[in-house]
Amino acid sequence: MKKKVISTLLATAMVASLLAGCGGSGNTPAQDSAPADTAADSSASEAEPAEEAPAEESSEAAPVEEQTLKVAAFEGGYGADMWSEVVAAFEASHPGVTVELTIDKKIEDVISPAMKAGDYPDVVHLATGREAALTETLTKEKALLPLTDVLEMTVPGESVKVKDKIVPGFLDTLATNPYGDGVTYYAPMFYSPCGLFYNAGLFKEKGWDVPTTWEEMWALGDTAAAEGIALFTYPTTGYFDAFTYATLSSAGGSDFFNSCMTYEDGIWESENATKVFELIAKLGEYTEGTTVANANNDNFTKNQQLILDNKAIFCPNGTWLPGEMADAPRADGFEWGFMAIPAVNAGGAGCSFCWFEQMWIPAAAQNQDMAKEFVAYMYSDEAAQIFAKSTAIQPITGVSDSLDGDNKMFYSIYDNGATAVMGGFASTAPVEGVNMLDTLCGTVNSIVSGDKTVAEWQAAVEEASDKLRAAME
């Protein structure tokens, strides 16, 4: 569930990399003293030639400083093993460094108490959009370390800069530059094209065509209902972030989407926004009856199981879904299918929100230099290959060339005509009682159940947007 994401370096080369990319930190490695010692010996040798031997000894690499790097990672649908393996590889390539790894499905609950007491991890892998909103909270409090200099670092064990390894577009979004000022605070991690998953085998069995427009979707929903099959289900309302982002972009284009993400006055009352609210409400009429009751962190897999059992056709999700449901029972002839969200306007292209996880460094981290080295290592071919074994795909140029099977299908969605959508809500100062994602997405259960109207929902989103716009910095 989303809310659920090298060759060995010589010690001196590692330090050079750290000093070049991370100068100014108080965590300078021990080797930093070697040049000063050498300079002192050199001066002495001019006055006292007999002391040349010690000068030669000082030119050798100094012992590596033992240090511990605290890494906290969210255990999502990709599992925990990949983190243990990538940490072991990092330690092997960085002699003297021990990584203290903390990994949990509710990592916020594990690390928050210590953080409140002033004990921070050095590196945290935890995406935005989580219910606890820890990443967003620290962002609003300006408690994250800028990572722009990490982008200029050379990937450990390689000869290319971090920024040149990352797929274009991932560093030009509010999902990496939350303040909209061009400064990167979130390192983009495992990316996943999001869309609608379905049983391709069911379409073959029934002779149905995969819909490409919402008119075709509604027609299919009516046809399927006659056979006791619902058109739609969803794991939890949290999955409506990617769905809604793609639909907003499809309705009004990228400029409209960005206006929504930056709380433009009146944007949620506009014609394009109204199309999206009404579309989701109509989709609620085609949603399988048990969905709302199971749309929570404890029972979400029951909703995902509906498409495996042919009780519902489409389910919004990311590419981790097949791995998450790998051991679940399924109907005979089941085959994973994946499609973009149909275009809202006639003649438009389908859209797929590209969701990705994030890694960041707390501003209060004790080992900032090595933390940056660890983040840079995430973009190494070695780390990417380890992650890929668990189907966690890093946004590294050319990585999709090595994929096959279902993953090849999932990651080729943009090659097949879908428009990629990236980004998220702009960061603001904290506003008590206001959570935009909860208001926008969390309300879907009430819309599907009929407890709230579209008008009430739309007004609440506009009100939240007004309050957050006033808090933008």
Tab-separated table of C-alpha atoms in Angstrom:
chain	number	residue	atom	x	y	z
A	1	MET	CA	0.000	0.000	0.000
A	2	LYS	CA	1.369	3.359	-0.966
A	3	LYS	CA	0.387	5.478	2.054
A	4	LYS	CA	1.915	3.631	1.685
A	5	VAL	CA	7.730	3.394	-2.044
A	6	ILE	CA	29.215	0.094	-6.622
A	7	SER	CA	32.446	-0.332	-6.600
A	8	THR	CA	34.286	0.441	-3.396
A	9	LEU	CA	35.374	4.036	-2.984
A	10	LEU	CA	38.805	4.931	-1.714
A	11	ALA	CA	38.535	6.775	1.562
A	12	THR	CA	40.219	9.862	0.170
A	13	ALA	CA	37.944	9.939	-2.872
A	14	MET	CA	34.913	9.654	-0.651
A	15	VAL	CA	36.024	12.607	1.422
A	16	ALA	CA	36.738	14.687	-1.648
A	17	SER	CA	33.218	14.006	-2.819
A	18	LEU	CA	31.768	14.944	0.532
A	19	LEU	CA	33.745	18.144	0.842
A	20	ALA	CA	32.949	19.205	-2.701
A	21	GLY	CA	29.225	18.605	-2.343
A	22	CYS	CA	28.618	19.259	1.352
A	23	GLY	CA	31.063	21.880	2.579
A	24	GLY	CA	30.164	23.736	5.738
A	25	SER	CA	28.792	20.869	7.804
A	26	GLY	CA	30.126	20.249	11.251
A	27	ASN	CA	30.520	16.539	10.487
A	28	THR	CA	33.766	16.703	8.570
A	29	PRO	CA	35.401	13.277	8.220
A	30	ALA	CA	38.658	12.575	10.030
A	31	GLN	CA	40.609	12.594	6.767
A	32	ASP	CA	40.030	16.334	6.636
A	33	SER	CA	42.954	16.730	9.013
A	34	ALA	CA	45.402	14.999	6.665
A	35	PRO	CA	45.990	17.943	4.302
A	36	ALA	CA	46.668	20.252	7.260
A	37	ASP	CA	49.194	17.783	8.731
A	38	THR	CA	50.846	17.429	5.360
A	39	ALA	CA	51.102	21.192	4.970
A	40	ALA	CA	52.669	21.516	8.419
A	41	ASP	CA	55.207	18.792	7.711
A	42	SER	CA	56.032	20.407	4.392
A	43	SER	CA	56.831	23.716	6.100
A	44	ALA	CA	58.950	21.934	8.653
A	45	SER	CA	60.870	20.064	5.988
A	46	GLU	CA	62.134	23.289	4.477
A	47	ALA	CA	63.792	24.240	7.754
A	48	GLU	CA	64.669	20.735	8.898
A	49	PRO	CA	65.482	18.421	5.951
A	50	ALA	CA	66.044	15.504	8.331
A	51	GLU	CA	62.266	15.299	8.982
A	52	GLU	CA	61.340	14.233	5.417
A	53	ALA	CA	60.384	10.653	6.381
A	54	PRO	CA	57.422	11.626	8.553
A	55	ALA	CA	56.189	13.892	5.738
A	56	GLU	CA	56.074	10.900	3.366
A	57	GLU	CA	54.115	8.886	5.950
A	58	SER	CA	51.527	11.684	6.319
A	59	SER	CA	50.701	11.527	2.598
A	60	GLU	CA	49.107	8.117	3.077
A	61	ALA	CA	45.331	7.905	3.562
A	62	ALA	CA	44.347	8.492	7.163
A	63	PRO	CA	42.215	5.879	8.929
A	64	VAL	CA	38.515	6.100	8.139
A	65	GLU	CA	36.458	7.667	10.875
A	66	GLU	CA	33.954	5.284	12.382
A	67	GLN	CA	30.482	6.764	12.246
A	68	THR	CA	26.886	5.672	12.498
A	69	LEU	CA	24.261	6.870	10.037
A	70	LYS	CA	20.649	6.673	11.183
A	71	VAL	CA	18.276	5.834	8.332
A	72	ALA	CA	14.511	5.577	8.799
A	73	ALA	CA	12.433	4.110	5.963
A	74	PHE	CA	8.770	3.465	5.353
A	75	GLU	CA	8.006	-0.190	4.630
A	76	GLY	CA	5.504	-0.055	1.810
A	77	GLY	CA	4.309	-2.635	-0.660
A	78	TYR	CA	7.866	-3.310	-1.819
A	79	GLY	CA	8.785	-4.905	1.501
A	80	ALA	CA	11.697	-4.482	3.897
A	81	ASP	CA	14.337	-6.821	2.454
A	82	MET	CA	15.458	-4.417	-0.253
A	83	TRP	CA	16.343	-1.809	2.368
A	84	SER	CA	18.503	-4.257	4.295
A	85	GLU	CA	20.295	-5.232	1.097
A	86	VAL	CA	20.900	-1.674	-0.109
A	87	VAL	CA	22.160	-0.658	3.334
A	88	ALA	CA	24.611	-3.580	3.315
A	89	ALA	CA	25.878	-2.516	-0.113
A	90	PHE	CA	26.297	1.077	1.060
A	91	GLU	CA	28.269	-0.034	4.107
A	92	ALA	CA	30.482	-2.233	1.914
A	93	SER	CA	31.329	0.717	-0.314
A	94	HIS	CA	31.845	3.116	2.606
A	95	PRO	CA	34.314	1.536	5.056
A	96	GLY	CA	33.864	2.724	8.615
A	97	VAL	CA	30.205	3.635	8.178
A	98	THR	CA	27.548	1.666	10.024
A	99	VAL	CA	23.950	2.263	9.043
A	100	GLU	CA	21.409	1.990	11.822
A	101	LEU	CA	18.283	1.097	9.840
A	102	THR	CA	14.784	1.581	11.211
A	103	ILE	CA	12.014	0.371	8.942
A	104	ASP	CA	8.328	0.127	9.712
A	105	LYS	CA	4.929	0.334	8.036
A	106	LYS	CA	4.105	3.165	10.427
A	107	ILE	CA	7.522	4.746	10.552
A	108	GLU	CA	6.056	8.076	11.700
A	109	ASP	CA	4.889	6.496	14.938
A	110	VAL	CA	8.336	4.990	15.491
A	111	ILE	CA	10.512	8.052	14.935
A	112	SER	CA	8.246	10.929	16.002
A	113	PRO	CA	8.652	10.485	19.793
A	114	ALA	CA	12.450	10.587	19.551
A	115	MET	CA	12.322	13.554	17.180
A	116	LYS	CA	10.227	15.499	19.668
A	117	ALA	CA	13.005	14.836	22.164
A	118	GLY	CA	15.609	16.153	19.718
A	119	ASP	CA	16.901	12.792	18.443
A	120	TYR	CA	16.509	12.909	14.665
A	121	PRO	CA	17.320	10.311	11.991
A	122	ASP	CA	19.960	11.417	9.511
A	123	VAL	CA	17.953	10.272	6.483
A	124	VAL	CA	14.235	9.608	6.187
A	125	HIS	CA	12.386	7.844	3.402
A	126	LEU	CA	8.763	8.911	3.848
A	127	ALA	CA	6.509	10.299	1.159
A	128	THR	CA	4.030	13.109	1.315
A	129	GLY	CA	0.345	12.259	1.327
A	130	ARG	CA	0.454	10.041	4.409
A	131	GLU	CA	-2.296	10.378	6.992
A	132	ALA	CA	0.132	11.440	9.734
A	133	ALA	CA	1.571	14.108	7.370
A	134	LEU	CA	4.973	14.091	9.089
A	135	THR	CA	6.801	15.088	5.911
A	136	GLU	CA	4.400	17.958	5.312
A	137	THR	CA	4.627	19.098	8.927
A	138	LEU	CA	8.422	19.342	8.887
A	139	THR	CA	8.229	21.084	5.524
A	140	LYS	CA	5.833	23.694	6.876
A	141	GLU	CA	8.131	24.190	9.860
A	142	LYS	CA	11.142	24.697	7.552
A	143	ALA	CA	12.809	21.778	9.295
A	144	LEU	CA	14.317	20.062	6.238
A	145	LEU	CA	17.810	20.379	4.794
A	146	PRO	CA	18.091	21.683	1.199
A	147	LEU	CA	19.318	18.948	-1.155
A	148	THR	CA	20.226	21.087	-4.151
A	149	ASP	CA	23.930	20.502	-3.533
A	150	VAL	CA	23.331	16.736	-3.526
A	151	LEU	CA	22.229	17.040	-7.144
A	152	GLU	CA	25.704	18.370	-7.972
A	153	MET	CA	27.438	15.478	-6.211
A	154	THR	CA	28.940	12.625	-8.162
A	155	VAL	CA	27.035	9.390	-7.683
A	156	PRO	CA	29.194	7.218	-5.387
A	157	GLY	CA	31.161	4.681	-7.404
A	158	GLU	CA	30.299	6.343	-10.715
A	159	SER	CA	31.451	9.328	-12.752
A	160	VAL	CA	28.137	11.096	-13.323
A	161	LYS	CA	26.367	13.737	-11.256
A	162	VAL	CA	23.162	12.885	-9.417
A	163	LYS	CA	21.130	15.444	-11.372
A	164	ASP	CA	22.188	13.828	-14.636
A	165	LYS	CA	20.990	10.388	-13.531
A	166	ILE	CA	17.456	11.506	-12.652
A	167	VAL	CA	14.754	11.367	-15.328
A	168	PRO	CA	13.998	14.895	-16.652
A	169	GLY	CA	10.947	16.499	-15.090
A	170	PHE	CA	11.251	14.966	-11.639
A	171	LEU	CA	13.195	17.918	-10.266
A	172	ASP	CA	10.829	20.568	-11.635
A	173	THR	CA	7.802	19.899	-9.485
A	174	LEU	CA	6.318	20.884	-6.134
A	175	ALA	CA	6.778	17.250	-5.156
A	176	THR	CA	10.543	17.866	-4.954
A	177	ASN	CA	10.658	21.667	-4.566
A	178	PRO	CA	7.812	22.159	-2.058
A	179	TYR	CA	8.272	25.924	-1.679
A	180	GLY	CA	8.217	26.586	-5.412
A	181	ASP	CA	11.540	28.406	-5.188
A	182	GLY	CA	13.649	26.036	-7.264
A	183	VAL	CA	15.343	24.532	-4.208
A	184	THR	CA	15.100	20.756	-3.830
A	185	TYR	CA	14.181	19.425	-0.393
A	186	TYR	CA	12.763	16.026	-1.378
A	187	ALA	CA	14.847	13.524	-3.318
A	188	PRO	CA	12.547	11.658	-5.748
A	189	MET	CA	12.437	7.947	-5.037
A	190	PHE	CA	10.506	4.954	-6.358
A	191	TYR	CA	8.176	6.181	-9.048
A	192	SER	CA	4.969	4.642	-10.175
A	193	PRO	CA	2.658	5.528	-13.016
A	194	CYS	CA	-0.787	5.543	-11.467
A	195	GLY	CA	-3.956	4.610	-13.277
A	196	LEU	CA	-6.723	2.039	-13.349
A	197	PHE	CA	-5.909	-1.640	-12.864
A	198	TYR	CA	-8.221	-4.319	-14.187
A	199	ASN	CA	-8.451	-7.974	-15.176
A	200	ALA	CA	-7.525	-8.104	-18.852
A	201	GLY	CA	-8.624	-11.736	-18.863
A	202	LEU	CA	-12.181	-10.673	-17.992
A	203	PHE	CA	-12.293	-8.364	-21.010
A	204	LYS	CA	-11.173	-11.228	-23.238
A	205	GLU	CA	-13.751	-13.557	-21.722
A	206	LYS	CA	-16.632	-11.093	-22.119
A	207	GLY	CA	-15.518	-9.626	-25.429
A	208	TRP	CA	-15.495	-6.137	-23.927
A	209	ASP	CA	-13.417	-3.266	-25.290
A	210	VAL	CA	-11.277	-1.308	-22.855
A	211	PRO	CA	-12.942	2.138	-22.576
A	212	THR	CA	-11.012	5.203	-23.677
A	213	THR	CA	-13.643	7.845	-22.799
A	214	TRP	CA	-15.921	8.401	-19.815
A	215	GLU	CA	-18.952	7.847	-22.002
A	216	GLU	CA	-17.586	4.391	-22.791
A	217	MET	CA	-16.866	3.883	-19.082
A	218	TRP	CA	-20.468	4.560	-18.112
A	219	ALA	CA	-21.726	2.270	-20.880
A	220	LEU	CA	-19.437	-0.500	-19.667
A	221	GLY	CA	-20.633	0.080	-16.117
A	222	ASP	CA	-24.235	-0.452	-17.182
A	223	THR	CA	-23.317	-3.593	-19.111
A	224	ALA	CA	-21.316	-5.044	-16.228
A	225	ALA	CA	-24.016	-4.196	-13.668
A	226	ALA	CA	-26.436	-6.393	-15.595
A	227	GLU	CA	-24.058	-9.274	-14.853
A	228	GLY	CA	-23.591	-8.371	-11.190
A	229	ILE	CA	-20.180	-6.754	-11.646
A	230	ALA	CA	-19.452	-3.234	-10.386
A	231	LEU	CA	-17.502	-0.820	-12.552
A	232	PHE	CA	-15.287	0.559	-9.800
A	233	THR	CA	-13.714	0.156	-6.383
A	234	TYR	CA	-10.841	1.841	-4.541
A	235	PRO	CA	-8.486	0.747	-1.705
A	236	THR	CA	-8.922	3.870	0.452
A	237	THR	CA	-9.824	7.462	-0.290
A	238	GLY	CA	-6.108	8.253	-0.119
A	239	TYR	CA	-5.792	6.793	-3.610
A	240	PHE	CA	-7.927	9.592	-4.976
A	241	ASP	CA	-4.974	11.973	-4.841
A	242	ALA	CA	-3.375	10.500	-7.970
A	243	PHE	CA	-6.783	9.924	-9.552
A	244	THR	CA	-7.938	13.494	-8.895
A	245	TYR	CA	-4.643	15.081	-9.952
A	246	ALA	CA	-4.803	13.273	-13.311
A	247	THR	CA	-8.462	14.206	-13.771
A	248	LEU	CA	-7.831	17.864	-12.915
A	249	SER	CA	-5.005	18.051	-15.438
A	250	SER	CA	-7.155	16.355	-18.060
A	251	ALA	CA	-10.029	18.764	-17.402
A	252	GLY	CA	-8.089	22.020	-17.613
A	253	GLY	CA	-4.494	21.342	-18.608
A	254	SER	CA	-1.232	21.819	-16.729
A	255	ASP	CA	-1.752	25.508	-15.955
A	256	PHE	CA	-5.128	24.789	-14.400
A	257	PHE	CA	-3.635	21.913	-12.422
A	258	ASN	CA	-0.858	24.147	-11.077
A	259	SER	CA	-3.429	26.790	-10.124
A	260	CYS	CA	-5.261	24.159	-8.102
A	261	MET	CA	-2.033	23.108	-6.423
A	262	THR	CA	-1.211	26.709	-5.458
A	263	TYR	CA	-4.679	27.576	-4.119
A	264	GLU	CA	-5.625	30.213	-6.706
A	265	ASP	CA	-8.659	32.167	-5.578
A	266	GLY	CA	-11.886	30.624	-6.880
A	267	ILE	CA	-10.128	27.818	-8.752
A	268	TRP	CA	-12.125	25.056	-7.048
A	269	GLU	CA	-15.388	26.774	-8.011
A	270	SER	CA	-14.427	26.956	-11.683
A	271	GLU	CA	-16.094	25.072	-14.517
A	272	ASN	CA	-13.164	22.684	-14.906
A	273	ALA	CA	-13.119	21.856	-11.201
A	274	THR	CA	-16.867	21.293	-11.224
A	275	LYS	CA	-16.436	18.729	-14.007
A	276	VAL	CA	-14.055	16.768	-11.788
A	277	PHE	CA	-16.246	16.871	-8.679
A	278	GLU	CA	-19.269	15.725	-10.672
A	279	LEU	CA	-17.334	12.997	-12.479
A	280	ILE	CA	-16.111	11.480	-9.215
A	281	ALA	CA	-19.605	11.688	-7.764
A	282	LYS	CA	-21.031	9.810	-10.761
A	283	LEU	CA	-18.277	7.227	-10.452
A	284	GLY	CA	-19.474	6.743	-6.894
A	285	GLU	CA	-22.781	5.523	-8.297
A	286	TYR	CA	-20.896	2.734	-10.068
A	287	THR	CA	-18.763	1.795	-7.037
A	288	GLU	CA	-19.049	-1.686	-5.513
A	289	GLY	CA	-21.282	-1.673	-2.441
A	290	THR	CA	-18.792	-2.897	0.183
A	291	THR	CA	-16.033	-0.491	-0.822
A	292	VAL	CA	-16.689	2.286	1.699
A	293	ALA	CA	-16.844	-0.124	4.652
A	294	ASN	CA	-13.435	-1.589	3.768
A	295	ALA	CA	-11.726	1.613	2.618
A	296	ASN	CA	-9.345	1.804	5.577
A	297	ASN	CA	-5.805	0.773	6.466
A	298	ASP	CA	-6.948	-2.534	7.937
A	299	ASN	CA	-9.211	-3.799	5.156
A	300	PHE	CA	-8.093	-2.064	1.955
A	301	THR	CA	-6.875	-5.333	0.438
A	302	LYS	CA	-10.471	-6.576	0.469
A	303	ASN	CA	-11.297	-3.827	-2.009
A	304	GLN	CA	-8.263	-4.674	-4.137
A	305	GLN	CA	-9.356	-8.300	-4.071
A	306	LEU	CA	-12.623	-7.317	-5.771
A	307	ILE	CA	-10.939	-6.949	-9.159
A	308	LEU	CA	-9.145	-10.272	-8.745
A	309	ASP	CA	-12.496	-11.936	-8.036
A	310	ASN	CA	-14.285	-10.177	-10.938
A	311	LYS	CA	-16.621	-8.376	-8.537
A	312	ALA	CA	-15.403	-4.969	-9.710
A	313	ILE	CA	-13.666	-3.964	-12.924
A	314	PHE	CA	-11.398	-1.009	-12.198
A	315	CYS	CA	-9.305	-0.031	-9.182
A	316	PRO	CA	-7.038	3.056	-9.013
A	317	ASN	CA	-3.565	2.223	-7.801
A	318	GLY	CA	0.164	2.317	-8.500
A	319	THR	CA	2.557	-0.255	-9.887
A	320	TRP	CA	3.167	-1.802	-6.479
A	321	LEU	CA	-0.322	-3.374	-6.568
A	322	PRO	CA	0.597	-6.665	-8.336
A	323	GLY	CA	3.390	-7.289	-5.851
A	324	GLU	CA	1.145	-6.434	-2.937
A	325	MET	CA	-1.475	-8.928	-4.154
A	326	ALA	CA	0.961	-11.526	-5.493
A	327	ASP	CA	-0.235	-14.279	-3.151
A	328	ALA	CA	-3.932	-13.437	-3.291
A	329	PRO	CA	-6.392	-15.841	-4.935
A	330	ARG	CA	-7.795	-14.795	-8.293
A	331	ALA	CA	-10.299	-15.763	-10.960
A	332	ASP	CA	-9.322	-18.261	-13.649
A	333	GLY	CA	-7.636	-16.552	-16.570
A	334	PHE	CA	-6.754	-13.446	-14.571
A	335	GLU	CA	-4.252	-11.108	-16.264
A	336	TRP	CA	-3.189	-7.697	-15.037
A	337	GLY	CA	-4.331	-4.816	-17.214
A	338	PHE	CA	-3.465	-1.152	-16.741
A	339	MET	CA	-4.791	2.033	-18.326
A	340	ALA	CA	-4.628	5.795	-17.924
A	341	ILE	CA	-7.522	7.811	-16.523
A	342	PRO	CA	-9.786	8.569	-19.529
A	343	ALA	CA	-9.788	12.133	-20.819
A	344	VAL	CA	-12.368	14.436	-19.279
A	345	ASN	CA	-12.859	16.430	-22.484
A	346	ALA	CA	-13.709	14.960	-25.859
A	347	GLY	CA	-10.632	14.518	-28.027
A	348	GLY	CA	-8.227	14.818	-25.113
A	349	ALA	CA	-5.568	12.331	-24.086
A	350	GLY	CA	-5.764	10.080	-21.070
A	351	CYS	CA	-3.689	11.150	-18.077
A	352	SER	CA	-1.579	9.179	-15.635
A	353	PHE	CA	-0.308	10.796	-12.484
A	354	CYS	CA	3.283	9.803	-11.869
A	355	TRP	CA	3.438	9.289	-8.139
A	356	PHE	CA	6.807	8.976	-6.499
A	357	GLU	CA	8.081	8.613	-2.998
A	358	GLN	CA	10.489	10.988	-1.343
A	359	MET	CA	13.619	10.897	0.758
A	360	TRP	CA	14.776	13.821	2.857
A	361	ILE	CA	17.243	14.923	5.507
A	362	PRO	CA	16.052	16.660	8.686
A	363	ALA	CA	17.758	19.988	9.256
A	364	ALA	CA	18.585	18.719	12.742
A	365	ALA	CA	20.359	15.600	11.458
A	366	GLN	CA	23.726	15.047	13.165
A	367	ASN	CA	25.591	13.423	10.236
A	368	GLN	CA	24.555	15.627	7.322
A	369	ASP	CA	27.583	14.978	5.106
A	370	MET	CA	27.183	11.215	5.182
A	371	ALA	CA	23.412	11.598	4.921
A	372	LYS	CA	23.915	13.415	1.630
A	373	GLU	CA	26.306	10.694	0.494
A	374	PHE	CA	23.605	8.111	1.244
A	375	VAL	CA	20.996	10.057	-0.731
A	376	ALA	CA	23.393	10.339	-3.684
A	377	TYR	CA	23.993	6.598	-3.519
A	378	MET	CA	20.263	5.991	-4.052
A	379	TYR	CA	20.815	6.905	-7.712
A	380	SER	CA	23.669	4.487	-8.302
A	381	ASP	CA	23.147	1.604	-10.698
A	382	GLU	CA	23.939	-0.761	-7.842
A	383	ALA	CA	21.200	0.609	-5.601
A	384	ALA	CA	18.725	0.792	-8.497
A	385	GLN	CA	19.284	-2.869	-9.335
A	386	ILE	CA	18.708	-3.893	-5.721
A	387	PHE	CA	15.470	-1.913	-5.529
A	388	ALA	CA	14.285	-3.186	-8.918
A	389	LYS	CA	14.357	-6.782	-7.665
A	390	SER	CA	11.463	-5.766	-5.404
A	391	THR	CA	9.826	-3.860	-8.313
A	392	ALA	CA	10.729	-0.530	-6.686
A	393	ILE	CA	11.866	1.505	-9.693
A	394	GLN	CA	14.098	4.514	-9.253
A	395	PRO	CA	13.571	7.544	-11.561
A	396	ILE	CA	16.890	6.937	-13.277
A	397	THR	CA	17.336	7.468	-17.001
A	398	GLY	CA	17.204	4.205	-18.925
A	399	VAL	CA	16.075	2.061	-15.987
A	400	SER	CA	12.885	0.935	-17.764
A	401	ASP	CA	14.962	-0.683	-20.515
A	402	SER	CA	15.799	-3.511	-18.129
A	403	LEU	CA	12.161	-4.244	-17.213
A	404	ASP	CA	9.989	-6.991	-18.602
A	405	GLY	CA	6.596	-8.640	-18.099
A	406	ASP	CA	3.939	-6.629	-16.267
A	407	ASN	CA	6.398	-3.933	-15.223
A	408	LYS	CA	7.274	-3.304	-18.862
A	409	MET	CA	3.559	-2.776	-19.527
A	410	PHE	CA	3.070	-0.488	-16.539
A	411	TYR	CA	6.073	1.732	-17.212
A	412	SER	CA	5.315	2.070	-20.931
A	413	ILE	CA	2.010	3.848	-20.279
A	414	TYR	CA	3.510	7.184	-21.278
A	415	ASP	CA	4.916	5.646	-24.444
A	416	ASN	CA	1.355	4.655	-25.365
A	417	GLY	CA	-0.046	8.182	-25.429
A	418	ALA	CA	-0.908	8.971	-21.813
A	419	THR	CA	0.000	12.433	-20.552
A	420	ALA	CA	2.220	12.400	-17.466
A	421	VAL	CA	1.091	14.500	-14.510
A	422	MET	CA	3.420	15.274	-11.603
A	423	GLY	CA	3.375	17.517	-8.591
A	424	GLY	CA	1.277	18.195	-5.538
A	425	PHE	CA	-0.032	20.915	-3.286
A	426	ALA	CA	2.308	23.781	-2.479
A	427	SER	CA	3.669	23.895	1.035
A	428	THR	CA	2.230	26.472	3.425
A	429	ALA	CA	2.631	27.509	7.008
A	430	PRO	CA	0.602	25.239	9.323
A	431	VAL	CA	-3.102	26.063	9.472
A	432	GLU	CA	-4.860	24.506	12.418
A	433	GLY	CA	-7.653	22.146	11.426
A	434	VAL	CA	-6.919	22.330	7.677
A	435	ASN	CA	-5.748	19.317	5.675
A	436	MET	CA	-6.261	19.816	1.954
A	437	LEU	CA	-5.846	16.184	0.955
A	438	ASP	CA	-8.237	15.053	3.648
A	439	THR	CA	-10.826	17.580	2.513
A	440	LEU	CA	-10.368	16.816	-1.179
A	441	CYS	CA	-9.890	13.057	-1.079
A	442	GLY	CA	-11.085	11.923	2.330
A	443	THR	CA	-14.565	13.211	1.585
A	444	VAL	CA	-15.022	10.704	-1.244
A	445	ASN	CA	-16.403	8.079	1.145
A	446	SER	CA	-19.169	10.502	2.132
A	447	ILE	CA	-19.914	11.254	-1.520
A	448	VAL	CA	-20.146	7.558	-2.416
A	449	SER	CA	-22.341	6.836	0.605
A	450	GLY	CA	-24.535	9.849	-0.112
A	451	ASP	CA	-23.836	11.532	3.225
A	452	LYS	CA	-22.573	14.678	1.494
A	453	THR	CA	-23.473	16.455	-1.728
A	454	VAL	CA	-21.114	17.612	-4.446
A	455	ALA	CA	-21.963	21.217	-3.605
A	456	GLU	CA	-20.989	20.732	0.049
A	457	TRP	CA	-17.787	18.973	-0.956
A	458	GLN	CA	-16.818	21.631	-3.488
A	459	ALA	CA	-17.479	24.451	-1.032
A	460	ALA	CA	-15.363	22.770	1.664
A	461	VAL	CA	-12.428	22.358	-0.723
A	462	GLU	CA	-12.629	26.010	-1.794
A	463	GLU	CA	-12.741	27.095	1.857
A	464	ALA	CA	-9.659	25.012	2.687
A	465	SER	CA	-7.898	26.406	-0.371
A	466	ASP	CA	-8.644	29.976	0.755
A	467	LYS	CA	-7.135	29.341	4.178
A	468	LEU	CA	-4.014	27.708	2.766
A	469	ARG	CA	-3.529	30.431	0.166
A	470	ALA	CA	-3.350	32.957	2.988
A	471	ALA	CA	-0.706	30.778	4.644
A	472	MET	CA	1.536	30.422	1.608
A	473	GLU	CA	5.063	31.663	2.093
